[in-house]
Amino acid sequence: MRVLTLNPGSSSMKVSLVADGTAVGWTAWDLADPGAIAQAIRRWSDVDAVAVRFVHGGSQKVPARVDDALLSNLERLISLAPNHQPLSLTVTREVRRLLPDVPVIACFDTAFHARMPEAAARYPLPRSWTVQNRLRRYGFHGLSCQYALRRTAELLGRAQEDLQIVCAHVGAGVSVTAIRDGHGVDTSMGFTPLEGAMMATRSGSIDPGLLLHVLQTAPMSPAEMADALFHRSGLAGMTGTNGDLRQVLAAANRGERDASVALDVYRHRLRREIGAAAMSLSRLDAVVFTGGVAEHQPDVITSVIDGLGVLGLRAGEVPHTDVDRIVTAAGSPIPALIVLPREDLELARGAEEALARVTVR
C-alpha cells in the first residue's frame, strides 16, 4: 500500500510517501506559502490513502477515516491545541478537495494515551466540572511514543508489551510518557499540550495561583493569556529569542546569563518529568529520547542523562545520531537510547489499520 503521510506542525509540514512500510520519498516546507500544500499533494497523488496527523483527537481511540462529522468534532478541539489543530484541519480539507477518491485517515496523538489509568487521567477538580469526563488529561506525542516503543523493542530484543520505559519526546514541544503494556500509562502533557516540561515557546506547568495573580495585577483577556503561555514563554520568553534551542545554545556560549539560566531550567524540568514518569512503572527497562532535539542536539540529551544517575543511567560519549542507538556508558544499569523520530511510519501503519477495519466490516 502506498500512503502519503502529512505531519503538520505549528508553522511547517513534513511529508513522506510510505510504500509497504518503507519511506520512499520525503520533503518538508514552511507553510508561509499557501500553495505549498497543493503542490505537495499533486507531487505524490498516486496513492492508496492519505494519513494526516492530528495532535488532539478528543475521545478518538484509533485512527479513523475522515468524513464531515469527524472534521466537525475535530474542529471543536482547536482551542485545546491552537498551535497544530487548525493546520491539520486545513490540510485535511485540501486533500479531500484535490483527491476526492482517495481515503483520508486521521491519526491522533492522544490515542496512545486513551487507556491511561484513571488516577493518572483525572484532575482534582470539582465533580460538577469533571462529570462528563471531558476535563481530563489526554496526553500528546502519541505517534512519536508508539514508534519509539516499537523501535526500542527491536533494539533491545524485547516484546513491546513486556517493556516498561520512559519516552521523552524532545523537540519544539516536549513531553515525557511512561509506557507499560504497550501504551501510555502517565504523561506530562494533559488537557492541552501546554502542561509539563518547559518547551521552545510554551511555558509547561505553572502554578495556577501565579496565573491568577497575574490576571489580578495585569488584567488581560483569556486570548492574551493563551498567547503568552503558548507563544511567548519557555526558552523564547526567558531569553528573548524565538525559542530555537540552537539560538539559545549559541547565546549561552557567548556568555549570556539569561540563556544559561534558561538551559538549566530546561534540563531540570525535563529531568523532573522523567523521574515522575518512572514512578508510574513497576520497573524501568529503558529511557528513550526522540524528537528533533534528540536527533540534532544529542549533546543536550547527554547533559540531561548526566543528571539521571538516581535512575541508574550513566551518560556515554556524545553520540552520532544518524542511527538509533544506546547512548549510555557501557555497564550503565539502565540503558538510555536516542531513537530518530519516524511519525511518518506510524501514520502509514495507522492508515492501513483503519482501512483494514473498514474492509472487515
Phi, psi and omega in degrees: 000136177259118183238125173272120182253133182239119185240087182285136170258199180283333180216006181216169182223135172254132182235135179219142172257119183246121179246115179052044175086001180239130178288124181244000177197146184206144173202168176209153179203161175279136185273016175298332177272108184295341180273357185294324181300309181298322180298316182292319181295319179292329181298321182236061184271346181273076185226162178270338180197160174237130178247131182240132177281131171242126179296318184240122177248005181060238182273000180295131184250346180218161175304148185219144176290136187280132168223180184298322182294318179296317179300320179297318179294320181290331178294329180292347183263006184304318184293342181271342177216065188293340180283338190232319189302317181300320181291320177300320179294316179300314181298315181298317180295323180292320177298315181296327179288317185278330182233068188296339183263000182259129178295137178248127183247128174267128178244135194245129176297328183288340187297325182299335184258007189295337179260021177301135179303151183301325180299329179271335186272335186274145170262145178280072183241167179304140181303326181297337178276325192254003186300330180274000177060031175262326177274082185218176178271119182265318184082154184218185184057028184295322179295320177296317179296319181298317178293318181299320177297313181300314183289322178298319178301319178295315184292326182266355181067039182235160173282142181305316185292341181269349184274142169239111187225161168252126181247121178253112172270114186240101176219215173298321168263148183229128173216157180231130185232133170271128184240128178214143179059029174084008179209168181287134178244350172194154183201156188280326176281151187234247180295327176228170176282025182261335185284156171104224186290161173292144184229188183297308180236351181263147186288329196074195186293133179228141175307120179300334177295326176296318180294322176298320178298315180298318181297329180280327185264336179223074187311134177210162180282162174304323180295321178293321177295316179300318180298318180296317185283325182274325191243342188233022180241204179061212179301321180298311183295322183283338188242348184077012176262188176274003178094353177297124185301329179297320178294320181293318177298319179296319179295319178296322179293335176278357178092014180283118186297318181303320180292318179297316179296318180300318179294323177297317178296317180302310181293317182300314183289328176293315177299319181298319178293323178297315178298318179296318181297323181299334180287350176268006180246156176272345173202166179240112180271331181189157168244128186241131177249133177217181183099173187298322179292317178300323182286318191253341177233064184297337178295328176295318179297316179300322180291330175291314180301326180305333181261014183247026180300330181297337177268002179090019179258138174230122185291141172265199176290158177301123188276157164281138187245027175281351176223156174290138184196161171285135185241004175275163181292153176303134180088358177298128183302326179238130178279146167245142182233150164253123178243121181296138183292130178221060178297336180298321180292324177289324176298314180296318179297319178297321178296316179298319180295318180296317180290328177294323178296320179296319181295319181297320179298000000 
